[in-house]
CSV table of C-alpha atoms in Angstrom, one decimal:
chain,number,residue,atom,x,y,z
I,1,MET,CA,11.3,12.6,15.2
I,2,THR,CA,9.6,9.4,13.9
I,3,ARG,CA,11.6,8.0,11.0
I,4,VAL,CA,9.6,6.4,8.2
I,5,ALA,CA,11.5,4.4,5.6
I,6,VAL,CA,10.2,4.8,2.0
I,7,LEU,CA,11.5,1.9,-0.1
I,8,ASP,CA,13.2,2.8,-3.4
I,9,PHE,CA,13.2,-0.3,-5.5
I,10,GLY,CA,13.4,1.5,-8.9
I,11,MET,CA,9.7,2.4,-9.3
I,12,GLY,CA,7.1,4.3,-7.4
I,13,ASN,CA,6.1,7.9,-6.7
I,14,LEU,CA,8.8,8.4,-4.0
I,15,ARG,CA,8.7,12.2,-3.9
I,16,SER,CA,4.9,12.3,-3.3
I,17,VAL,CA,5.1,9.7,-0.5
I,18,ALA,CA,8.1,11.4,1.2
I,19,LYS,CA,6.3,14.8,1.1
I,20,ALA,CA,3.2,13.1,2.7
I,21,VAL,CA,5.3,11.6,5.5
I,22,GLU,CA,6.9,15.0,6.1
I,23,TRP,CA,3.5,16.8,6.1
I,24,ALA,CA,2.4,14.2,8.7
I,25,GLY,CA,5.3,15.2,11.0
I,26,GLY,CA,7.6,12.3,10.2
I,27,GLU,CA,11.1,12.1,8.8
I,28,ALA,CA,11.0,10.5,5.4
I,29,VAL,CA,14.0,8.3,4.7
I,30,VAL,CA,13.9,7.3,1.0
I,31,THR,CA,16.3,4.4,0.6
I,32,SER,CA,17.2,1.3,-1.4
I,33,ARG,CA,19.4,0.0,1.4
I,34,PRO,CA,18.0,-2.6,3.8
I,35,ALA,CA,20.3,-1.6,6.7
I,36,GLU,CA,19.2,2.0,6.5
I,37,ALA,CA,15.5,1.1,6.2
I,38,GLU,CA,15.9,-1.2,9.2
I,39,ARG,CA,16.8,1.7,11.4
I,40,SER,CA,13.4,3.4,10.9
I,41,ASP,CA,10.2,3.3,13.0
I,42,ALA,CA,7.8,2.5,10.2
I,43,LEU,CA,8.0,1.4,6.5
I,44,VAL,CA,6.2,2.5,3.4
I,45,VAL,CA,6.2,0.2,0.3
I,46,PRO,CA,5.1,2.4,-2.6
I,47,GLY,CA,4.6,1.1,-6.1
I,48,VAL,CA,3.7,2.2,-9.6
I,49,GLY,CA,4.3,-0.1,-12.6
I,50,ALA,CA,4.3,-3.8,-13.4
I,51,PHE,CA,4.1,-6.6,-10.7
I,52,ALA,CA,7.0,-8.7,-11.9
I,53,ALA,CA,9.3,-5.7,-12.3
I,54,CYS,CA,8.4,-4.6,-8.8
I,55,MET,CA,9.2,-8.0,-7.3
I,56,ASP,CA,12.5,-8.1,-9.3
I,57,GLY,CA,13.4,-4.6,-7.9
I,58,LEU,CA,12.7,-5.7,-4.3
I,59,ARG,CA,14.6,-9.0,-4.6
I,60,SER,CA,17.7,-7.5,-6.3
I,61,ARG,CA,18.1,-5.1,-3.5
I,62,GLY,CA,17.3,-7.5,-0.6
I,63,LEU,CA,14.2,-5.5,0.2
I,64,ASP,CA,11.9,-8.5,0.0
I,65,GLU,CA,13.5,-9.8,3.1
I,66,LEU,CA,13.5,-6.3,4.7
I,67,VAL,CA,9.7,-6.2,4.3
I,68,ARG,CA,9.4,-9.6,6.0
I,69,THR,CA,11.7,-8.4,8.8
I,70,TYR,CA,9.4,-5.4,9.4
I,71,VAL,CA,6.3,-7.6,9.5
I,72,ARG,CA,8.0,-9.8,12.1
I,73,SER,CA,9.1,-6.8,14.1
I,74,ASP,CA,5.5,-5.4,14.6
I,75,ARG,CA,6.5,-2.0,13.4
I,76,PRO,CA,3.9,-0.3,11.2
I,77,VAL,CA,4.0,-1.2,7.5
I,78,LEU,CA,2.0,0.8,4.9
I,79,ALA,CA,1.9,-0.6,1.3
I,80,VAL,CA,0.4,1.4,-1.5
I,81,CYS,CA,-1.1,0.4,-4.8
I,82,LEU,CA,1.4,-2.0,-6.5
I,83,GLY,CA,3.0,-2.2,-3.0
I,84,MET,CA,-0.3,-3.7,-1.7
I,85,GLN,CA,-0.5,-6.2,-4.6
I,86,VAL,CA,3.0,-7.7,-4.0
I,87,LEU,CA,2.1,-8.6,-0.5
I,88,PHE,CA,-0.1,-11.4,-1.9
I,89,GLU,CA,0.8,-14.8,-3.2
I,90,HIS,CA,0.5,-14.4,-7.0
I,91,SER,CA,-0.5,-12.0,-9.7
I,92,GLU,CA,-2.0,-12.6,-13.1
I,93,GLU,CA,0.1,-9.8,-14.4
I,94,GLY,CA,3.2,-11.5,-15.7
I,95,ASP,CA,2.1,-14.8,-14.0
I,96,ALA,CA,4.5,-13.8,-11.1
I,97,PRO,CA,4.8,-14.8,-7.5
I,98,GLY,CA,4.5,-12.2,-4.7
I,99,LEU,CA,5.8,-11.9,-1.2
I,100,GLY,CA,3.1,-14.3,0.1
I,101,LEU,CA,2.6,-12.2,3.3
I,102,LEU,CA,-1.2,-12.2,2.7
I,103,ARG,CA,-3.2,-15.2,1.3
I,104,GLY,CA,-4.8,-14.5,-2.1
I,105,ARG,CA,-4.1,-13.4,-5.6
I,106,VAL,CA,-4.1,-10.4,-7.9
I,107,ALA,CA,-6.4,-10.3,-10.9
I,108,ARG,CA,-7.1,-7.9,-13.8
I,109,LEU,CA,-10.2,-5.7,-13.7
I,110,PRO,CA,-13.0,-6.9,-16.0
I,111,GLY,CA,-12.9,-5.9,-19.6
I,112,SER,CA,-16.4,-4.5,-19.3
I,113,VAL,CA,-15.1,-1.3,-17.7
I,114,THR,CA,-12.3,1.2,-18.5
I,115,VAL,CA,-8.9,-0.1,-17.7
I,116,PRO,CA,-6.8,1.3,-16.2
I,117,HIS,CA,-9.1,2.6,-13.5
I,118,MET,CA,-8.1,6.2,-12.9
I,119,GLY,CA,-10.1,8.5,-10.7
I,120,TRP,CA,-11.8,9.1,-7.4
I,121,ASN,CA,-13.9,6.4,-5.7
I,122,ASP,CA,-15.9,6.1,-2.5
I,123,VAL,CA,-14.5,3.6,0.0
I,124,THR,CA,-16.8,1.8,2.3
I,125,TRP,CA,-15.1,0.6,5.5
I,126,SER,CA,-15.7,-3.1,6.4
I,127,GLN,CA,-14.0,-2.7,9.8
I,128,ALA,CA,-12.2,-0.1,12.0
I,129,HIS,CA,-8.4,0.3,11.8
I,130,PRO,CA,-6.1,2.8,13.5
I,131,LEU,CA,-4.7,4.1,10.1
I,132,VAL,CA,-8.2,5.2,9.0
I,133,ASP,CA,-9.2,6.6,12.3
I,134,GLY,CA,-11.3,9.7,11.8
I,135,LEU,CA,-12.1,9.0,8.1
I,136,PRO,CA,-15.9,8.5,7.6
I,137,ASP,CA,-17.6,5.8,5.5
I,138,GLY,CA,-17.7,6.8,1.9
I,139,THR,CA,-14.5,8.8,2.0
I,140,ARG,CA,-13.2,9.4,-1.6
I,141,PHE,CA,-9.6,8.3,-2.6
I,142,TYR,CA,-7.7,8.4,-5.8
I,143,PHE,CA,-7.1,5.2,-7.7
I,144,VAL,CA,-4.8,4.3,-10.7
I,145,HIS,CA,-4.6,0.6,-11.4
I,146,SER,CA,-5.5,-2.2,-13.8
I,147,TYR,CA,-5.3,-5.1,-11.3
I,148,VAL,CA,-7.0,-5.8,-8.0
I,149,CYS,CA,-6.3,-7.9,-4.9
I,150,LEU,CA,-8.6,-10.9,-4.1
I,151,PRO,CA,-7.8,-11.9,-0.6
I,152,ALA,CA,-8.4,-15.5,0.4
I,153,ASP,CA,-9.4,-14.3,3.9
I,154,ASP,CA,-12.3,-11.9,4.0
I,155,GLU,CA,-11.3,-10.7,7.5
I,156,VAL,CA,-8.3,-8.9,6.2
I,157,THR,CA,-10.5,-6.5,4.1
I,158,VAL,CA,-10.8,-3.1,5.8
I,159,GLY,CA,-12.3,-1.1,2.9
I,160,GLN,CA,-14.1,-1.8,-0.4
I,161,THR,CA,-15.0,0.1,-3.6
I,162,GLU,CA,-16.3,-0.8,-7.0
I,163,HIS,CA,-15.1,-0.5,-10.6
I,164,GLY,CA,-16.7,-3.3,-12.7
I,165,MET,CA,-16.5,-5.5,-9.6
I,166,ARG,CA,-16.4,-5.1,-5.9
I,167,PHE,CA,-12.9,-5.3,-4.6
I,168,ALA,CA,-10.6,-4.6,-1.6
I,169,ALA,CA,-9.6,-1.0,-1.5
I,170,ALA,CA,-7.7,-1.5,1.8
I,171,VAL,CA,-6.5,-4.6,3.7
I,172,ALA,CA,-4.8,-5.1,7.1
I,173,ALA,CA,-3.2,-8.0,9.0
I,174,GLY,CA,-1.3,-7.5,12.2
I,175,ASN,CA,1.0,-4.5,11.7
I,176,VAL,CA,0.5,-4.4,8.0
I,177,PHE,CA,-2.0,-2.0,6.3
I,178,ALA,CA,-2.3,-1.6,2.6
I,179,THR,CA,-4.3,0.4,0.1
I,180,GLN,CA,-5.1,0.0,-3.6
I,181,PHE,CA,-5.6,3.7,-3.8
I,182,HIS,CA,-2.9,6.4,-3.4
I,183,PRO,CA,-3.3,8.2,-0.1
I,184,GLU,CA,-0.5,10.6,-1.0
I,185,LYS,CA,-2.6,11.7,-4.1
I,186,SER,CA,-5.9,11.8,-2.2
I,187,SER,CA,-5.9,15.3,-0.7
I,188,HIS,CA,-6.5,15.8,3.0
I,189,SER,CA,-8.2,12.4,3.6
I,190,GLY,CA,-5.2,10.5,2.2
I,191,LEU,CA,-2.8,12.6,4.2
I,192,GLU,CA,-4.7,11.6,7.4
I,193,ILE,CA,-3.6,8.0,6.7
I,194,TYR,CA,0.0,9.2,6.8
I,195,ARG,CA,-0.6,11.2,9.9
I,196,ASN,CA,-2.1,8.1,11.6
I,197,LEU,CA,0.9,6.0,10.4
I,198,VAL,CA,3.4,8.4,12.0
I,199,LYS,CA,1.3,8.5,15.2
I,200,ALA,CA,1.2,4.6,15.3
I,201,ALA,CA,5.0,4.5,14.9
I,202,ALA,CA,5.8,7.1,17.5
C-alpha cells in the first residue's frame, strides 16, 4: 500500500488529512519524526494557524529539511493552506521567512473584504496538473485563510480564485503541488486530489 506521510509539527487538521488519504486508498502515516516520514512514498504538509509558529514547529523537529529532502527526491509533495504559504520566501504575517522553495511572498487579504475568508469558492484552472485530473474548471473548494500567496513566477500558478483580489488557489513546481484551499474539507472534489496524490505516488 502507498504510504503517505502527514507531517505533525504541532498544528494542522491532521485527522481530516489522514482520513482523506485513507479514503483515497493510501496508508496515512501521521508523524513528527523525519526518519519515519522519509520512509514514505509521498508527503503532505498540512497547516492551520500562524506562519511564524508553523515555521518554528517545522524547524524544531527537523521537518524543514525533511520537506527539502522530499522535493529533491522527486516524490509527490502536497502542501495545504498554511502548508502552501510556508513554501514561499517570506510572509507579512509575523514578518517571517519561509522555506524558500518557491519564489514569492505571502500577503494579507485586503481590508475591503471579510477576513478571514471562510467558505466555498470557484477555482479556475490556469493549466493542467495530474493532481487535479478530472476536476473541471470552476470546481468549488473550501477556503479558510487571511493571507494569500503571491508567486514571483506566474508559471507556477495552477488555479486561481477571488476574494477581494485575484490570487493563487493552487500552485505547482516539479513534484510539489500546493493549495490555498483545504481539499480534505472540500467534499468529493477535494478527495479526488488525494486520490490523484496516492495514484502519483504508487
